[in-house]
Coordinates of C-alpha atoms in Angstrom, one line a residue:
X1 CA -66.2 -46.5 73.3
X2 CA -62.6 -45.7 73.9
X3 CA -60.3 -44.3 71.3
X4 CA -58.1 -47.4 71.5
X5 CA -60.7 -49.8 70.4
X6 CA -61.3 -50.7 66.6
X7 CA -63.3 -53.6 64.9
X8 CA -62.3 -55.8 62.1
X9 CA -64.8 -57.8 60.1
X10 CA -64.4 -60.1 56.8
X11 CA -67.0 -60.3 54.3
X12 CA -67.8 -62.6 51.4
X13 CA -71.5 -62.2 50.3
X14 CA -72.6 -61.2 53.8
X15 CA -75.7 -59.3 52.2
X16 CA -78.2 -57.9 54.7
X17 CA -76.1 -59.6 57.8
X18 CA -73.3 -56.7 57.6
X19 CA -76.1 -54.2 57.6
X20 CA -77.5 -55.7 61.0
X21 CA -74.0 -56.1 62.3
X22 CA -73.5 -52.4 61.9
X23 CA -76.5 -51.2 63.0
X24 CA -76.5 -53.0 66.2
X25 CA -72.8 -51.9 66.8
X26 CA -73.9 -48.3 66.0
X27 CA -77.1 -49.1 68.5
X28 CA -74.8 -50.0 71.6
X29 CA -71.9 -47.4 71.2
X30 CA -72.3 -43.9 72.4
X31 CA -69.3 -43.0 69.2
X32 CA -69.1 -46.0 66.7
X33 CA -65.3 -46.9 66.8
X34 CA -63.5 -47.5 63.5
X35 CA -64.6 -50.4 61.7
X36 CA -62.5 -52.4 59.0
X37 CA -64.3 -54.4 56.4
X38 CA -62.0 -57.0 54.8
X39 CA -64.1 -57.8 51.8
X40 CA -63.1 -61.3 50.2
X41 CA -64.3 -60.4 46.8
X42 CA -68.4 -59.9 47.3
X43 CA -70.3 -58.7 44.5
X44 CA -73.6 -57.9 46.3
X45 CA -72.4 -54.3 46.9
X46 CA -73.2 -55.0 51.0
X47 CA -69.5 -53.6 51.7
X48 CA -69.8 -50.5 49.4
X49 CA -73.1 -49.5 51.2
X50 CA -71.8 -49.8 54.5
X51 CA -68.6 -47.8 53.6
X52 CA -70.8 -44.9 52.0
X53 CA -73.6 -45.2 55.3
X54 CA -71.0 -45.0 57.9
X55 CA -67.9 -42.5 58.3
X56 CA -66.2 -44.6 60.6
X57 CA -66.2 -47.9 58.5
X58 CA -63.2 -48.5 55.9
X59 CA -63.5 -51.0 53.0
X60 CA -60.3 -53.1 52.2
X61 CA -60.6 -55.0 49.3
X62 CA -58.3 -58.3 49.9
X63 CA -58.2 -59.1 46.0
X64 CA -60.1 -62.5 46.4
X65 CA -61.1 -65.0 48.5
X66 CA -58.2 -65.3 50.9
X67 CA -60.1 -67.0 53.8
X68 CA -60.9 -66.0 57.1
X69 CA -57.5 -65.8 59.1
X70 CA -55.6 -64.1 56.1
X71 CA -58.2 -61.5 55.7
X72 CA -58.3 -60.5 59.3
X73 CA -54.6 -59.9 59.4
X74 CA -54.7 -57.8 56.6
X75 CA -57.8 -55.9 58.3
X76 CA -55.7 -55.8 61.6
X77 CA -52.7 -54.3 59.7
X78 CA -54.5 -51.6 58.6
X79 CA -55.1 -50.2 62.3
X80 CA -53.1 -47.7 64.0
X81 CA -50.3 -49.5 65.9
X82 CA -51.6 -47.3 69.1
X83 CA -54.8 -49.3 69.0
X84 CA -55.0 -51.4 72.1
X85 CA -58.0 -53.9 71.4
X86 CA -59.4 -55.1 68.2
X87 CA -62.8 -56.9 68.1
X88 CA -62.6 -59.4 65.4
X89 CA -66.2 -60.6 64.4
X90 CA -68.2 -62.4 61.6
X91 CA -70.3 -59.8 59.8
X92 CA -73.2 -62.3 60.9
X93 CA -73.2 -61.3 64.6
X94 CA -75.4 -58.9 66.2
X95 CA -74.4 -56.8 69.2
X96 CA -76.3 -56.7 72.6
X97 CA -76.5 -54.0 74.7
X98 CA -73.3 -53.8 77.2
X99 CA -71.7 -56.7 75.3
X100 CA -68.7 -54.6 74.3
X101 CA -68.4 -52.9 77.6
X102 CA -68.4 -56.1 79.3
X103 CA -65.5 -57.5 77.5
X104 CA -63.4 -54.2 77.9
X105 CA -64.0 -54.3 81.8
X106 CA -63.0 -58.0 81.5
X107 CA -59.7 -57.2 79.8
X108 CA -58.9 -54.6 82.7
X109 CA -59.8 -57.6 85.0
X110 CA -57.6 -59.8 83.4
X111 CA -54.3 -58.2 82.0
X112 CA -52.8 -61.1 80.8
X113 CA -55.7 -62.1 78.6
X114 CA -54.6 -62.0 75.2
X115 CA -58.5 -62.8 73.9
X116 CA -61.3 -62.4 75.4
X117 CA -65.0 -63.8 74.1
X118 CA -68.5 -63.4 74.7
X119 CA -71.6 -65.7 75.4
X120 CA -72.8 -66.7 72.0
X121 CA -76.4 -67.1 71.5
X122 CA -78.1 -68.8 68.4
X123 CA -80.9 -67.0 66.9
X124 CA -83.5 -69.0 68.8
X125 CA -81.8 -68.1 72.0
X126 CA -79.8 -71.2 72.8
X127 CA -76.4 -70.7 73.9
X128 CA -73.7 -71.8 71.7
X129 CA -70.6 -73.7 73.3
X130 CA -68.0 -71.1 72.3
X131 CA -65.5 -71.5 75.3
X132 CA -63.7 -74.8 74.7
X133 CA -60.7 -76.8 75.8
X134 CA -57.9 -77.5 73.3
X135 CA -58.5 -80.8 71.7
X136 CA -55.6 -83.3 71.8
X137 CA -55.2 -86.1 69.5
X138 CA -57.7 -88.4 71.6
X139 CA -60.5 -86.0 72.7
X140 CA -60.3 -84.4 69.0
X141 CA -60.5 -87.9 67.5
X142 CA -63.0 -89.0 69.6
X143 CA -65.3 -86.1 69.2
X144 CA -64.6 -86.0 65.4
X145 CA -65.7 -89.7 64.9
X146 CA -68.6 -90.1 67.7
X147 CA -69.8 -86.3 68.1
X148 CA -72.7 -86.8 65.4
X149 CA -73.8 -90.1 66.3
X150 CA -73.0 -90.1 70.2
X151 CA -73.6 -86.7 71.3
X152 CA -72.9 -87.3 75.2
X153 CA -69.4 -89.3 74.5
X154 CA -66.9 -88.2 77.1
X155 CA -64.5 -86.8 74.6
X156 CA -67.3 -84.3 73.2
X157 CA -68.2 -83.2 76.5
X158 CA -64.6 -82.7 77.4
X159 CA -63.8 -80.8 74.3
X160 CA -67.0 -78.8 74.5
X161 CA -66.1 -78.2 78.6
X162 CA -69.8 -79.2 78.8
X163 CA -68.9 -80.1 82.6
X164 CA -68.4 -76.3 83.3
X165 CA -71.1 -73.9 84.7
X166 CA -71.1 -70.3 82.8
X167 CA -68.6 -68.3 84.4
X168 CA -66.0 -65.8 83.7
X169 CA -62.6 -68.0 83.6
X170 CA -59.7 -68.9 81.4
X171 CA -60.4 -71.5 78.8
X172 CA -58.4 -73.5 76.1
X173 CA -59.7 -71.2 73.1
X174 CA -62.8 -68.7 72.1
X175 CA -65.1 -68.8 69.2
X176 CA -63.5 -66.7 66.4
X177 CA -67.0 -65.4 65.4
X178 CA -66.6 -63.0 68.2
X179 CA -63.2 -62.2 69.9
X180 CA -62.0 -59.4 71.5
X181 CA -58.0 -59.3 71.3
X182 CA -55.5 -57.4 72.9
X183 CA -53.4 -56.1 70.0
X184 CA -50.0 -56.5 71.8
X185 CA -50.8 -60.4 72.3
X186 CA -52.2 -60.9 68.9
X187 CA -49.1 -59.4 67.1
X188 CA -46.8 -61.4 69.4
X189 CA -48.1 -64.8 68.1
X190 CA -48.3 -63.3 64.8
X191 CA -52.0 -63.2 64.5
X192 CA -54.0 -65.9 62.9
X193 CA -52.0 -68.8 60.8
X194 CA -52.8 -68.0 57.4
X195 CA -52.5 -71.7 56.3
X196 CA -56.0 -72.3 57.8
X197 CA -58.5 -71.0 54.8
X198 CA -61.5 -71.7 57.1
X199 CA -62.3 -73.4 60.5
X200 CA -59.9 -74.0 63.4
X201 CA -57.8 -70.9 63.0
X202 CA -59.5 -69.9 66.5
X203 CA -58.7 -72.9 68.1
X204 CA -55.0 -72.6 66.8
X205 CA -54.9 -68.9 68.0
X206 CA -56.1 -69.9 71.4
X207 CA -53.6 -72.4 71.7
X208 CA -50.6 -70.4 70.4
X209 CA -51.5 -67.8 72.6
X210 CA -51.8 -69.8 76.0
X211 CA -48.3 -71.1 74.9
X212 CA -46.8 -67.7 74.8
X213 CA -48.4 -67.1 78.0
X214 CA -51.4 -65.3 77.5
X215 CA -55.0 -66.1 78.8
X216 CA -58.1 -66.7 76.4
X217 CA -61.1 -65.7 79.1
X218 CA -64.7 -66.5 78.7
X219 CA -67.1 -63.6 79.6
X220 CA -70.4 -64.7 79.7
X221 CA -71.8 -61.5 80.9
X222 CA -71.3 -59.9 77.5
X223 CA -73.7 -61.4 74.9
X224 CA -74.0 -61.6 71.2
X225 CA -76.4 -63.2 68.8
X226 CA -74.3 -65.2 66.1
X227 CA -76.9 -66.6 63.1
X228 CA -74.0 -68.6 61.9
X229 CA -72.9 -70.2 58.2
X230 CA -74.3 -66.9 56.1
X231 CA -71.7 -68.0 53.4
X232 CA -70.4 -71.6 54.4
X233 CA -73.8 -73.0 54.7
X234 CA -74.4 -72.7 50.9
X235 CA -71.6 -75.0 49.9
X236 CA -70.9 -77.8 52.1
X237 CA -69.1 -79.6 49.3
X238 CA -66.3 -77.0 49.8
X239 CA -66.6 -76.1 53.4
X240 CA -66.7 -79.6 54.8
X241 CA -63.6 -80.7 53.3
X242 CA -62.1 -77.4 54.4
X243 CA -63.1 -78.0 58.1
X244 CA -61.5 -81.6 58.0
X245 CA -58.4 -80.3 56.3
X246 CA -58.0 -77.6 59.3
X247 CA -58.7 -80.2 61.6
X248 CA -55.7 -82.5 60.3
X249 CA -53.5 -79.5 60.0
X250 CA -54.0 -78.3 63.6
X251 CA -53.2 -82.1 65.1
X252 CA -50.3 -82.8 62.4
X253 CA -48.9 -79.6 63.4
X254 CA -48.8 -80.8 67.4
X255 CA -47.8 -84.4 66.4
X256 CA -44.6 -83.7 64.3
X257 CA -41.7 -85.8 63.4
X258 CA -40.7 -89.2 61.8
X259 CA -41.8 -91.3 64.8
X260 CA -45.4 -89.9 64.5
X261 CA -46.0 -90.3 60.8
X262 CA -48.1 -93.0 61.4
X263 CA -50.4 -91.3 63.4
X264 CA -50.7 -88.3 61.0
X265 CA -51.4 -90.8 58.3
X266 CA -54.2 -92.6 60.0
X267 CA -55.4 -89.2 61.1
X268 CA -55.4 -88.0 57.3
X269 CA -57.2 -91.0 56.0
X270 CA -59.7 -91.1 58.7
X271 CA -60.5 -87.4 58.1
X272 CA -60.6 -87.9 54.6
X273 CA -63.2 -90.9 55.0
X274 CA -65.3 -88.5 57.3
X275 CA -65.3 -85.6 55.2
X276 CA -66.8 -87.7 52.2
X277 CA -69.4 -89.1 54.3
X278 CA -70.5 -85.6 55.7
X279 CA -70.6 -84.2 52.2
X280 CA -72.7 -87.0 51.1
X281 CA -75.2 -86.6 53.8
X282 CA -75.3 -82.8 53.1
X283 CA -76.1 -83.5 49.6
X284 CA -79.0 -86.2 50.7
X285 CA -80.3 -83.7 53.1
X286 CA -80.3 -81.1 50.4
X287 CA -81.9 -83.1 47.6
X288 CA -84.3 -84.2 50.4
X289 CA -85.3 -80.5 51.2
X290 CA -85.7 -79.5 47.7
X291 CA -88.2 -82.7 46.9
X292 CA -90.5 -81.5 49.8

């Protein structure tokens, strides 16, 4: 791995996922790059064990659960300014051979790429739609309302870019679960917007990079496995409202002013109702599972 590459991950009770993350990273690199673990208040001992086991790992205690974007920004700020590329990744990612080299090679092919993302596989081998279009008010609302009950609706298809075959190309935004960012571009746009506690911070970053003249490039020749939701899945009553709040913030920021106040109000009410329904459904599902 070149000296101008570093890795930053955010942990919050990541447990064994972090160990897998680091083992797989060590296995696919000739020399393990610098790794910053920005820990948001874990007490499971995983970050401490990682720092003891790996010489290249530095543990940064953020002092509390700051959220994903803010903790990532703290981690990146610890790096030497000469670091050209930073891999931002969840601790429940498993690296596949060649993935990092492919991302770096693509970064050289695309000199205006501010971010680059791999093909992401679920644990069952299926491909997660990680390269998407930036949702506008209509497509975002259509996807939010109909995505779970009419999966083939045109707004969801457009949002997920379902009509595009996997190929190396610029896209609207890339999943923040694994993202190679060019440090210059990341710093230029101010990193992640720290108002997003969790969810949509990657959509917002991709949108702002694009508006600043950078590209978000999908690199399906690079592959990772993402187990998803190691911390979020345990607390749907907190995470689902956070997701809906982030969705509101994203669209509200892009629909400012007095004339669009009714749009923002309707969006706020609609997302609040949808959030409550989603939490109830999650609770019913959990109750059903516990009764089996």
